[in-house]
Amino acid sequence: MRKLFLAKPVDMSEGFKDFFDTIGLTGGGLVTKGIAAVIAVIAVRMLLQLSSDPKGALRKGSMAVGTLFVAVILALYGDTLFSTVTEAKG
């Protein structure tokens, strides 16, 4: 009987470092994605709590859309933005 291998074995003896290398993220990149996810949840909650007053709803809605935009930019480019801060030279 033939053995079926779906993927080659991966050595995970170094723990989380190997795991993050396997999924293509660093620890800082994972934290950045987590922060972006929390900000996105807050923005969606802000959108769901709009009032019936048109002027107030427009103001709160635009603030929620702006917050959601910041979350998307942070999710896409956050690791690049924060890598310049953490890699000190000297």
mmCIF file of C-alpha atoms in Angstrom:
data_model
loop_
_atom_site.group_PDB
_atom_site.id
_atom_site.type_symbol
_atom_site.label_atom_id
_atom_site.label_comp_id
_atom_site.label_asym_id
_atom_site.label_seq_id
_atom_site.Cartn_x
_atom_site.Cartn_y
_atom_site.Cartn_z
ATOM 1 C CA MET A 1 0.000 0.000 0.000
ATOM 2 C CA ARG A 2 1.286 3.472 -0.918
ATOM 3 C CA LYS A 3 1.747 6.176 1.690
ATOM 4 C CA LEU A 4 0.127 9.517 0.922
ATOM 5 C CA PHE A 5 2.135 12.614 1.858
ATOM 6 C CA LEU A 6 0.314 15.933 1.618
ATOM 7 C CA ALA A 7 3.204 18.104 2.742
ATOM 8 C CA LYS A 8 6.842 17.675 3.598
ATOM 9 C CA PRO A 9 7.693 17.643 7.307
ATOM 10 C CA VAL A 10 8.779 20.946 8.853
ATOM 11 C CA ASP A 11 11.195 21.118 11.765
ATOM 12 C CA MET A 12 9.557 23.229 14.502
ATOM 13 C CA SER A 13 12.165 22.600 17.181
ATOM 14 C CA GLU A 14 12.750 26.319 17.763
ATOM 15 C CA GLY A 15 9.115 26.969 18.664
ATOM 16 C CA PHE A 16 7.401 30.235 17.802
ATOM 17 C CA LYS A 17 10.265 31.536 15.650
ATOM 18 C CA ASP A 18 9.860 28.601 13.261
ATOM 19 C CA PHE A 19 6.081 29.019 13.260
ATOM 20 C CA PHE A 20 6.278 32.723 12.381
ATOM 21 C CA ASP A 21 8.840 31.985 9.651
ATOM 22 C CA THR A 22 6.506 29.329 8.232
ATOM 23 C CA ILE A 23 3.509 31.672 7.984
ATOM 24 C CA GLY A 24 5.687 34.532 6.763
ATOM 25 C CA LEU A 25 5.208 36.900 9.708
ATOM 26 C CA THR A 26 7.471 38.202 12.381
ATOM 27 C CA GLY A 27 6.277 38.723 15.933
ATOM 28 C CA GLY A 28 5.998 42.446 15.273
ATOM 29 C CA GLY A 29 4.024 41.849 12.091
ATOM 30 C CA LEU A 30 1.585 39.634 13.954
ATOM 31 C CA VAL A 31 1.080 42.281 16.643
ATOM 32 C CA THR A 32 0.512 44.915 13.947
ATOM 33 C CA LYS A 33 -2.158 42.750 12.291
ATOM 34 C CA GLY A 34 -3.811 42.214 15.680
ATOM 35 C CA ILE A 35 -3.917 45.940 16.398
ATOM 36 C CA ALA A 36 -5.379 46.580 12.935
ATOM 37 C CA ALA A 37 -8.056 43.949 13.571
ATOM 38 C CA VAL A 38 -9.043 45.574 16.870
ATOM 39 C CA ILE A 39 -9.246 49.006 15.218
ATOM 40 C CA ALA A 40 -11.386 47.527 12.412
ATOM 41 C CA VAL A 41 -13.801 46.010 14.941
ATOM 42 C CA ILE A 42 -14.075 49.392 16.690
ATOM 43 C CA ALA A 43 -14.775 51.104 13.336
ATOM 44 C CA VAL A 44 -17.500 48.613 12.420
ATOM 45 C CA ARG A 45 -19.056 49.088 15.860
ATOM 46 C CA MET A 46 -19.012 52.840 15.300
ATOM 47 C CA LEU A 47 -20.807 52.341 11.978
ATOM 48 C CA LEU A 48 -23.483 50.197 13.593
ATOM 49 C CA GLN A 49 -24.222 52.803 16.269
ATOM 50 C CA LEU A 50 -25.187 55.672 13.974
ATOM 51 C CA SER A 51 -27.998 57.899 15.206
ATOM 52 C CA SER A 52 -31.142 58.957 13.364
ATOM 53 C CA ASP A 53 -30.063 62.615 13.336
ATOM 54 C CA PRO A 54 -28.697 63.216 9.794
ATOM 55 C CA LYS A 55 -26.029 65.730 10.788
ATOM 56 C CA GLY A 56 -24.729 63.644 13.689
ATOM 57 C CA ALA A 57 -24.907 60.450 11.633
ATOM 58 C CA LEU A 58 -22.858 62.029 8.848
ATOM 59 C CA ARG A 59 -20.209 63.189 11.305
ATOM 60 C CA LYS A 60 -20.015 59.859 13.152
ATOM 61 C CA GLY A 61 -20.160 57.864 9.917
ATOM 62 C CA SER A 62 -17.305 59.766 8.350
ATOM 63 C CA MET A 63 -15.259 59.290 11.511
ATOM 64 C CA ALA A 64 -15.990 55.544 11.406
ATOM 65 C CA VAL A 65 -15.009 55.295 7.726
ATOM 66 C CA GLY A 66 -11.781 57.161 8.478
ATOM 67 C CA THR A 67 -11.029 54.793 11.342
ATOM 68 C CA LEU A 68 -11.675 51.814 9.078
ATOM 69 C CA PHE A 69 -9.311 53.324 6.483
ATOM 70 C CA VAL A 70 -6.578 53.645 9.125
ATOM 71 C CA ALA A 71 -7.114 49.996 10.108
ATOM 72 C CA VAL A 72 -6.782 48.822 6.493
ATOM 73 C CA ILE A 73 -3.612 50.865 5.911
ATOM 74 C CA LEU A 74 -2.155 49.556 9.178
ATOM 75 C CA ALA A 75 -2.959 45.961 8.181
ATOM 76 C CA LEU A 76 -1.385 46.356 4.749
ATOM 77 C CA TYR A 77 1.682 48.481 5.502
ATOM 78 C CA GLY A 78 2.058 48.393 9.290
ATOM 79 C CA ASP A 79 5.027 46.049 9.405
ATOM 80 C CA THR A 80 6.875 48.250 6.898
ATOM 81 C CA LEU A 81 6.022 51.418 8.820
ATOM 82 C CA PHE A 82 7.086 50.041 12.190
ATOM 83 C CA SER A 83 10.210 48.292 10.902
ATOM 84 C CA THR A 84 11.863 51.682 10.429
ATOM 85 C CA VAL A 85 11.271 52.443 14.099
ATOM 86 C CA THR A 86 12.502 49.152 15.557
ATOM 87 C CA GLU A 87 15.653 48.734 13.450
ATOM 88 C CA ALA A 88 17.911 51.281 15.144
ATOM 89 C CA LYS A 89 21.342 51.863 13.683
ATOM 90 C CA GLY A 90 24.302 52.982 15.667
#
